[in-house]
JSON list of C-alpha atoms in Angstrom, two decimals:
[
{"chain": "K", "resi": 59, "resn": "MET", "atom": "CA", "xyz": [27.33, -27.74, 24.39]},
{"chain": "K", "resi": 60, "resn": "GLU", "atom": "CA", "xyz": [23.98, -28.78, 22.95]},
{"chain": "K", "resi": 61, "resn": "ILE", "atom": "CA", "xyz": [22.27, -25.83, 24.60]},
{"chain": "K", "resi": 62, "resn": "VAL", "atom": "CA", "xyz": [24.69, -23.40, 22.93]},
{"chain": "K", "resi": 63, "resn": "GLN", "atom": "CA", "xyz": [24.08, -24.95, 19.50]},
{"chain": "K", "resi": 64, "resn": "GLU", "atom": "CA", "xyz": [20.31, -24.74, 19.99]},
{"chain": "K", "resi": 65, "resn": "GLN", "atom": "CA", "xyz": [20.64, -21.10, 21.03]},
{"chain": "K", "resi": 66, "resn": "ARG", "atom": "CA", "xyz": [22.72, -20.30, 17.95]},
{"chain": "K", "resi": 67, "resn": "LEU", "atom": "CA", "xyz": [20.18, -22.03, 15.71]},
{"chain": "K", "resi": 68, "resn": "GLY", "atom": "CA", "xyz": [17.37, -20.07, 17.35]},
{"chain": "K", "resi": 69, "resn": "THR", "atom": "CA", "xyz": [19.25, -16.80, 16.85]},
{"chain": "K", "resi": 70, "resn": "ALA", "atom": "CA", "xyz": [19.99, -17.58, 13.20]},
{"chain": "K", "resi": 71, "resn": "HIS", "atom": "CA", "xyz": [16.36, -18.49, 12.62]},
{"chain": "K", "resi": 72, "resn": "ARG", "atom": "CA", "xyz": [15.19, -15.17, 14.11]},
{"chain": "K", "resi": 73, "resn": "GLU", "atom": "CA", "xyz": [17.60, -13.24, 11.90]},
{"chain": "K", "resi": 74, "resn": "LEU", "atom": "CA", "xyz": [16.13, -14.82, 8.75]},
{"chain": "K", "resi": 75, "resn": "ARG", "atom": "CA", "xyz": [12.57, -13.79, 9.60]},
{"chain": "K", "resi": 76, "resn": "LYS", "atom": "CA", "xyz": [11.20, -10.74, 7.89]},
{"chain": "K", "resi": 77, "resn": "GLY", "atom": "CA", "xyz": [10.31, -7.94, 10.27]},
{"chain": "K", "resi": 78, "resn": "CYS", "atom": "CA", "xyz": [9.64, -8.16, 13.96]},
{"chain": "K", "resi": 79, "resn": "GLY", "atom": "CA", "xyz": [7.35, -11.17, 13.71]},
{"chain": "K", "resi": 80, "resn": "ARG", "atom": "CA", "xyz": [4.23, -9.41, 15.01]},
{"chain": "K", "resi": 81, "resn": "PRO", "atom": "CA", "xyz": [1.14, -10.20, 12.92]},
{"chain": "K", "resi": 82, "resn": "GLY", "atom": "CA", "xyz": [0.06, -7.24, 10.82]},
{"chain": "K", "resi": 83, "resn": "CYS", "atom": "CA", "xyz": [3.23, -5.25, 11.37]},
{"chain": "K", "resi": 84, "resn": "ALA", "atom": "CA", "xyz": [4.31, -2.96, 8.52]},
{"chain": "K", "resi": 85, "resn": "CYS", "atom": "CA", "xyz": [7.99, -3.76, 9.06]},
{"chain": "K", "resi": 86, "resn": "ALA", "atom": "CA", "xyz": [7.53, -7.12, 7.28]},
{"chain": "K", "resi": 87, "resn": "LEU", "atom": "CA", "xyz": [6.35, -5.47, 4.04]},
{"chain": "K", "resi": 88, "resn": "PRO", "atom": "CA", "xyz": [8.69, -5.12, 1.06]},
{"chain": "K", "resi": 89, "resn": "LEU", "atom": "CA", "xyz": [9.92, -1.58, 0.38]},
{"chain": "K", "resi": 90, "resn": "SER", "atom": "CA", "xyz": [7.48, -1.03, -2.51]},
{"chain": "K", "resi": 91, "resn": "GLU", "atom": "CA", "xyz": [4.48, -1.94, -0.35]},
{"chain": "K", "resi": 92, "resn": "ARG", "atom": "CA", "xyz": [5.79, 0.20, 2.53]},
{"chain": "K", "resi": 93, "resn": "PHE", "atom": "CA", "xyz": [5.98, 3.13, 0.13]},
{"chain": "K", "resi": 94, "resn": "VAL", "atom": "CA", "xyz": [2.33, 2.67, -0.88]},
{"chain": "K", "resi": 95, "resn": "LEU", "atom": "CA", "xyz": [1.33, 2.31, 2.77]},
{"chain": "K", "resi": 96, "resn": "TRP", "atom": "CA", "xyz": [3.27, 5.45, 3.70]},
{"chain": "K", "resi": 97, "resn": "ALA", "atom": "CA", "xyz": [1.66, 7.36, 0.80]},
{"chain": "K", "resi": 98, "resn": "LEU", "atom": "CA", "xyz": [-1.85, 6.27, 1.87]},
{"chain": "K", "resi": 99, "resn": "ARG", "atom": "CA", "xyz": [-1.23, 7.38, 5.42]},
{"chain": "K", "resi": 100, "resn": "GLN", "atom": "CA", "xyz": [0.40, 10.66, 4.44]},
{"chain": "K", "resi": 101, "resn": "TRP", "atom": "CA", "xyz": [-2.45, 11.48, 2.06]},
{"chain": "K", "resi": 102, "resn": "GLN", "atom": "CA", "xyz": [-4.97, 10.68, 4.84]},
{"chain": "K", "resi": 103, "resn": "GLN", "atom": "CA", "xyz": [-3.17, 13.10, 7.11]},
{"chain": "K", "resi": 104, "resn": "ASP", "atom": "CA", "xyz": [-2.99, 15.95, 4.54]},
{"chain": "K", "resi": 105, "resn": "ARG", "atom": "CA", "xyz": [-6.24, 15.30, 2.59]},
{"chain": "K", "resi": 106, "resn": "ALA", "atom": "CA", "xyz": [-5.41, 17.79, -0.13]},
{"chain": "K", "resi": 107, "resn": "LEU", "atom": "CA", "xyz": [-3.62, 17.80, -3.45]},
{"chain": "K", "resi": 108, "resn": "PRO", "atom": "CA", "xyz": [-0.03, 17.76, -2.26]},
{"chain": "K", "resi": 109, "resn": "ARG", "atom": "CA", "xyz": [1.80, 21.01, -2.85]},
{"chain": "K", "resi": 110, "resn": "GLU", "atom": "CA", "xyz": [5.44, 21.33, -3.75]},
{"chain": "K", "resi": 111, "resn": "GLY", "atom": "CA", "xyz": [7.50, 20.93, -0.60]},
{"chain": "K", "resi": 112, "resn": "SER", "atom": "CA", "xyz": [4.86, 18.90, 1.26]},
{"chain": "K", "resi": 113, "resn": "THR", "atom": "CA", "xyz": [5.92, 15.61, 2.83]},
{"chain": "K", "resi": 114, "resn": "LEU", "atom": "CA", "xyz": [4.00, 13.60, 0.24]},
{"chain": "K", "resi": 115, "resn": "HIS", "atom": "CA", "xyz": [5.47, 15.63, -2.64]},
{"chain": "K", "resi": 116, "resn": "ARG", "atom": "CA", "xyz": [9.01, 15.18, -1.32]},
{"chain": "K", "resi": 117, "resn": "GLY", "atom": "CA", "xyz": [8.48, 11.45, -0.79]},
{"chain": "K", "resi": 118, "resn": "PHE", "atom": "CA", "xyz": [7.23, 10.89, -4.32]},
{"chain": "K", "resi": 119, "resn": "LYS", "atom": "CA", "xyz": [10.12, 12.96, -5.67]},
{"chain": "K", "resi": 120, "resn": "VAL", "atom": "CA", "xyz": [12.72, 10.95, -3.75]},
{"chain": "K", "resi": 121, "resn": "ALA", "atom": "CA", "xyz": [11.11, 7.68, -4.91]},
{"chain": "K", "resi": 122, "resn": "GLY", "atom": "CA", "xyz": [11.30, 8.87, -8.53]},
{"chain": "K", "resi": 123, "resn": "VAL", "atom": "CA", "xyz": [7.54, 8.78, -9.06]},
{"chain": "K", "resi": 124, "resn": "LEU", "atom": "CA", "xyz": [6.64, 12.46, -8.80]},
{"chain": "K", "resi": 125, "resn": "GLU", "atom": "CA", "xyz": [4.73, 12.29, -12.09]},
{"chain": "K", "resi": 126, "resn": "ALA", "atom": "CA", "xyz": [2.37, 9.74, -10.48]},
{"chain": "K", "resi": 127, "resn": "LEU", "atom": "CA", "xyz": [1.43, 11.97, -7.56]},
{"chain": "K", "resi": 128, "resn": "PRO", "atom": "CA", "xyz": [-1.67, 13.47, -9.27]},
{"chain": "K", "resi": 129, "resn": "ASP", "atom": "CA", "xyz": [-2.88, 9.97, -10.21]},
{"chain": "K", "resi": 130, "resn": "PHE", "atom": "CA", "xyz": [-2.40, 8.79, -6.64]},
{"chain": "K", "resi": 131, "resn": "ALA", "atom": "CA", "xyz": [-4.15, 11.84, -5.17]},
{"chain": "K", "resi": 132, "resn": "ILE", "atom": "CA", "xyz": [-7.13, 11.53, -7.54]},
{"chain": "K", "resi": 133, "resn": "ALA", "atom": "CA", "xyz": [-7.46, 7.80, -6.76]},
{"chain": "K", "resi": 134, "resn": "MET", "atom": "CA", "xyz": [-7.44, 8.57, -3.06]},
{"chain": "K", "resi": 135, "resn": "ASP", "atom": "CA", "xyz": [-10.03, 11.32, -3.53]},
{"chain": "K", "resi": 136, "resn": "ALA", "atom": "CA", "xyz": [-12.20, 8.77, -5.35]},
{"chain": "K", "resi": 137, "resn": "PHE", "atom": "CA", "xyz": [-11.93, 6.54, -2.26]},
{"chain": "K", "resi": 138, "resn": "LEU", "atom": "CA", "xyz": [-12.69, 9.45, 0.05]},
{"chain": "K", "resi": 139, "resn": "PHE", "atom": "CA", "xyz": [-15.81, 10.54, -1.82]},
{"chain": "K", "resi": 140, "resn": "GLY", "atom": "CA", "xyz": [-16.95, 7.32, -3.49]},
{"chain": "K", "resi": 141, "resn": "ALA", "atom": "CA", "xyz": [-16.30, 4.51, -1.01]},
{"chain": "K", "resi": 142, "resn": "ARG", "atom": "CA", "xyz": [-19.36, 2.79, 0.42]},
{"chain": "K", "resi": 143, "resn": "ARG", "atom": "CA", "xyz": [-17.90, 3.22, 3.91]},
{"chain": "K", "resi": 144, "resn": "ALA", "atom": "CA", "xyz": [-15.07, 5.13, 5.55]},
{"chain": "K", "resi": 145, "resn": "MET", "atom": "CA", "xyz": [-11.68, 3.49, 4.98]},
{"chain": "K", "resi": 146, "resn": "GLU", "atom": "CA", "xyz": [-9.53, 2.67, 8.01]},
{"chain": "K", "resi": 147, "resn": "ILE", "atom": "CA", "xyz": [-6.17, 4.28, 7.34]},
{"chain": "K", "resi": 148, "resn": "HIS", "atom": "CA", "xyz": [-3.79, 4.68, 10.26]},
{"chain": "K", "resi": 149, "resn": "VAL", "atom": "CA", "xyz": [-1.53, 7.61, 11.08]},
{"chain": "K", "resi": 150, "resn": "PRO", "atom": "CA", "xyz": [1.93, 7.50, 9.44]},
{"chain": "K", "resi": 151, "resn": "ALA", "atom": "CA", "xyz": [3.77, 6.38, 12.58]},
{"chain": "K", "resi": 152, "resn": "CYS", "atom": "CA", "xyz": [1.50, 3.37, 13.29]},
{"chain": "K", "resi": 153, "resn": "SER", "atom": "CA", "xyz": [3.26, 0.01, 12.94]},
{"chain": "K", "resi": 154, "resn": "ASN", "atom": "CA", "xyz": [0.09, -2.04, 12.28]},
{"chain": "K", "resi": 155, "resn": "VAL", "atom": "CA", "xyz": [-1.50, -2.44, 8.87]},
{"chain": "K", "resi": 156, "resn": "SER", "atom": "CA", "xyz": [-5.29, -2.22, 8.78]},
{"chain": "K", "resi": 157, "resn": "HIS", "atom": "CA", "xyz": [-7.39, -4.49, 6.58]},
{"chain": "K", "resi": 158, "resn": "ASP", "atom": "CA", "xyz": [-8.31, -1.53, 4.37]},
{"chain": "K", "resi": 159, "resn": "GLU", "atom": "CA", "xyz": [-4.67, -0.51, 3.99]},
{"chain": "K", "resi": 160, "resn": "ALA", "atom": "CA", "xyz": [-3.75, -4.06, 3.01]},
{"chain": "K", "resi": 161, "resn": "VAL", "atom": "CA", "xyz": [-6.54, -4.10, 0.43]},
{"chain": "K", "resi": 162, "resn": "LEU", "atom": "CA", "xyz": [-5.40, -0.80, -1.10]},
{"chain": "K", "resi": 163, "resn": "VAL", "atom": "CA", "xyz": [-1.82, -2.08, -1.35]},
{"chain": "K", "resi": 164, "resn": "ALA", "atom": "CA", "xyz": [-3.09, -5.31, -2.91]},
{"chain": "K", "resi": 165, "resn": "LEU", "atom": "CA", "xyz": [-5.12, -3.32, -5.43]},
{"chain": "K", "resi": 166, "resn": "CYS", "atom": "CA", "xyz": [-1.88, -1.68, -6.57]},
{"chain": "K", "resi": 167, "resn": "GLY", "atom": "CA", "xyz": [-0.41, -5.17, -7.01]},
{"chain": "K", "resi": 168, "resn": "LEU", "atom": "CA", "xyz": [-3.38, -6.23, -9.13]},
{"chain": "K", "resi": 169, "resn": "ALA", "atom": "CA", "xyz": [-3.02, -3.08, -11.22]},
{"chain": "K", "resi": 170, "resn": "GLN", "atom": "CA", "xyz": [0.70, -3.69, -11.80]},
{"chain": "K", "resi": 171, "resn": "ALA", "atom": "CA", "xyz": [0.03, -7.27, -12.85]},
{"chain": "K", "resi": 172, "resn": "ASP", "atom": "CA", "xyz": [-2.71, -6.19, -15.29]},
{"chain": "K", "resi": 173, "resn": "HIS", "atom": "CA", "xyz": [-5.38, -8.17, -13.43]},
{"chain": "K", "resi": 174, "resn": "ASP", "atom": "CA", "xyz": [-8.04, -5.69, -14.52]},
{"chain": "K", "resi": 175, "resn": "GLY", "atom": "CA", "xyz": [-11.01, -7.99, -13.91]},
{"chain": "K", "resi": 176, "resn": "PRO", "atom": "CA", "xyz": [-10.29, -8.63, -10.23]},
{"chain": "K", "resi": 177, "resn": "LEU", "atom": "CA", "xyz": [-9.22, -4.99, -9.78]},
{"chain": "K", "resi": 178, "resn": "LEU", "atom": "CA", "xyz": [-12.50, -3.66, -11.16]},
{"chain": "K", "resi": 179, "resn": "ALA", "atom": "CA", "xyz": [-14.61, -6.26, -9.34]},
{"chain": "K", "resi": 180, "resn": "SER", "atom": "CA", "xyz": [-12.99, -5.32, -6.03]},
{"chain": "K", "resi": 181, "resn": "LEU", "atom": "CA", "xyz": [-13.40, -1.61, -6.65]},
{"chain": "K", "resi": 182, "resn": "ASP", "atom": "CA", "xyz": [-17.05, -2.09, -7.66]},
{"chain": "K", "resi": 183, "resn": "ILE", "atom": "CA", "xyz": [-17.74, -3.74, -4.31]},
{"chain": "K", "resi": 184, "resn": "MET", "atom": "CA", "xyz": [-15.91, -1.04, -2.38]},
{"chain": "K", "resi": 185, "resn": "MET", "atom": "CA", "xyz": [-17.17, 2.03, -4.22]},
{"chain": "K", "resi": 186, "resn": "ALA", "atom": "CA", "xyz": [-19.93, 3.64, -6.24]},
{"chain": "K", "resi": 187, "resn": "PRO", "atom": "CA", "xyz": [-19.56, 2.60, -9.92]},
{"chain": "K", "resi": 188, "resn": "THR", "atom": "CA", "xyz": [-18.48, 6.00, -11.24]},
{"chain": "K", "resi": 189, "resn": "ALA", "atom": "CA", "xyz": [-15.89, 6.40, -8.49]},
{"chain": "K", "resi": 190, "resn": "SER", "atom": "CA", "xyz": [-14.58, 2.87, -9.07]},
{"chain": "K", "resi": 191, "resn": "ARG", "atom": "CA", "xyz": [-13.84, 3.63, -12.73]},
{"chain": "K", "resi": 192, "resn": "VAL", "atom": "CA", "xyz": [-11.91, 6.79, -11.82]},
{"chain": "K", "resi": 193, "resn": "ALA", "atom": "CA", "xyz": [-10.04, 4.92, -9.08]},
{"chain": "K", "resi": 194, "resn": "ALA", "atom": "CA", "xyz": [-9.15, 2.04, -11.43]},
{"chain": "K", "resi": 195, "resn": "ILE", "atom": "CA", "xyz": [-7.68, 4.33, -14.10]},
{"chain": "K", "resi": 196, "resn": "ARG", "atom": "CA", "xyz": [-5.66, 6.31, -11.55]},
{"chain": "K", "resi": 197, "resn": "ILE", "atom": "CA", "xyz": [-4.48, 3.26, -9.59]},
{"chain": "K", "resi": 198, "resn": "LYS", "atom": "CA", "xyz": [-3.29, 1.69, -12.85]},
{"chain": "K", "resi": 199, "resn": "ALA", "atom": "CA", "xyz": [-1.29, 4.83, -13.72]},
{"chain": "K", "resi": 200, "resn": "PHE", "atom": "CA", "xyz": [0.16, 5.06, -10.19]},
{"chain": "K", "resi": 201, "resn": "ALA", "atom": "CA", "xyz": [1.08, 1.36, -10.16]},
{"chain": "K", "resi": 202, "resn": "ALA", "atom": "CA", "xyz": [2.70, 1.61, -13.60]},
{"chain": "K", "resi": 203, "resn": "ALA", "atom": "CA", "xyz": [4.86, 4.52, -12.42]},
{"chain": "K", "resi": 204, "resn": "LEU", "atom": "CA", "xyz": [5.88, 2.51, -9.35]},
{"chain": "K", "resi": 205, "resn": "ALA", "atom": "CA", "xyz": [6.87, -0.44, -11.55]},
{"chain": "K", "resi": 206, "resn": "ALA", "atom": "CA", "xyz": [8.86, 1.83, -13.88]},
{"chain": "K", "resi": 207, "resn": "ALA", "atom": "CA", "xyz": [10.74, 3.13, -10.84]},
{"chain": "K", "resi": 208, "resn": "GLY", "atom": "CA", "xyz": [11.56, -0.44, -9.76]},
{"chain": "K", "resi": 209, "resn": "LEU", "atom": "CA", "xyz": [8.93, -0.60, -7.03]},
{"chain": "K", "resi": 210, "resn": "ARG", "atom": "CA", "xyz": [7.21, -3.89, -7.90]},
{"chain": "K", "resi": 211, "resn": "ILE", "atom": "CA", "xyz": [4.22, -5.02, -5.87]},
{"chain": "K", "resi": 212, "resn": "ALA", "atom": "CA", "xyz": [3.37, -8.69, -6.00]},
{"chain": "K", "resi": 213, "resn": "PRO", "atom": "CA", "xyz": [-0.33, -9.35, -6.59]},
{"chain": "K", "resi": 214, "resn": "PRO", "atom": "CA", "xyz": [-2.11, -11.39, -3.93]},
{"chain": "K", "resi": 215, "resn": "ALA", "atom": "CA", "xyz": [-1.73, -15.17, -4.29]},
{"chain": "K", "resi": 216, "resn": "GLY", "atom": "CA", "xyz": [-4.17, -17.43, -6.07]},
{"chain": "K", "resi": 217, "resn": "ALA", "atom": "CA", "xyz": [-6.00, -16.93, -9.38]},
{"chain": "K", "resi": 218, "resn": "ALA", "atom": "CA", "xyz": [-5.25, -13.20, -9.40]},
{"chain": "K", "resi": 219, "resn": "ALA", "atom": "CA", "xyz": [-6.70, -13.12, -5.89]},
{"chain": "K", "resi": 220, "resn": "GLY", "atom": "CA", "xyz": [-10.25, -12.90, -7.11]},
{"chain": "K", "resi": 221, "resn": "ARG", "atom": "CA", "xyz": [-11.94, -10.15, -5.19]},
{"chain": "K", "resi": 222, "resn": "LEU", "atom": "CA", "xyz": [-10.06, -8.85, -2.22]},
{"chain": "K", "resi": 223, "resn": "ASN", "atom": "CA", "xyz": [-12.98, -8.00, 0.02]}
]
């Protein structure tokens, strides 16, 4: 009898966990963060201003943030051309979240929470100064559109997370 109760408790505990339990797995992310991750990966795959009917265009339209697609694409172009090193962004089907992907999602959280100081400081470390200013403006617009659509991203924990990298 005790074994059965322990098994039930173990099963209930597993059901309460978020995601599969693997470290760094995207399935544990909230929907809003998964959307940002998906958008990053889809942009990386296409690497062009998304046209009407493209996967990225359709995804933004379904999420109700189509007006933010140009801001997102320009921010990503700023990362492509202005980052101090190549960003590690996985293919859309990958279940693991890279460090760079996690940082980009966290930057959206900082932008939504109006933590402009830490956002700019992080971008300045990651990018050339002119590119970081463009990225900051566009990330803020993208994050605001996400928030307006109900896709809230929590900023990283602790004193506005300081710098993320």
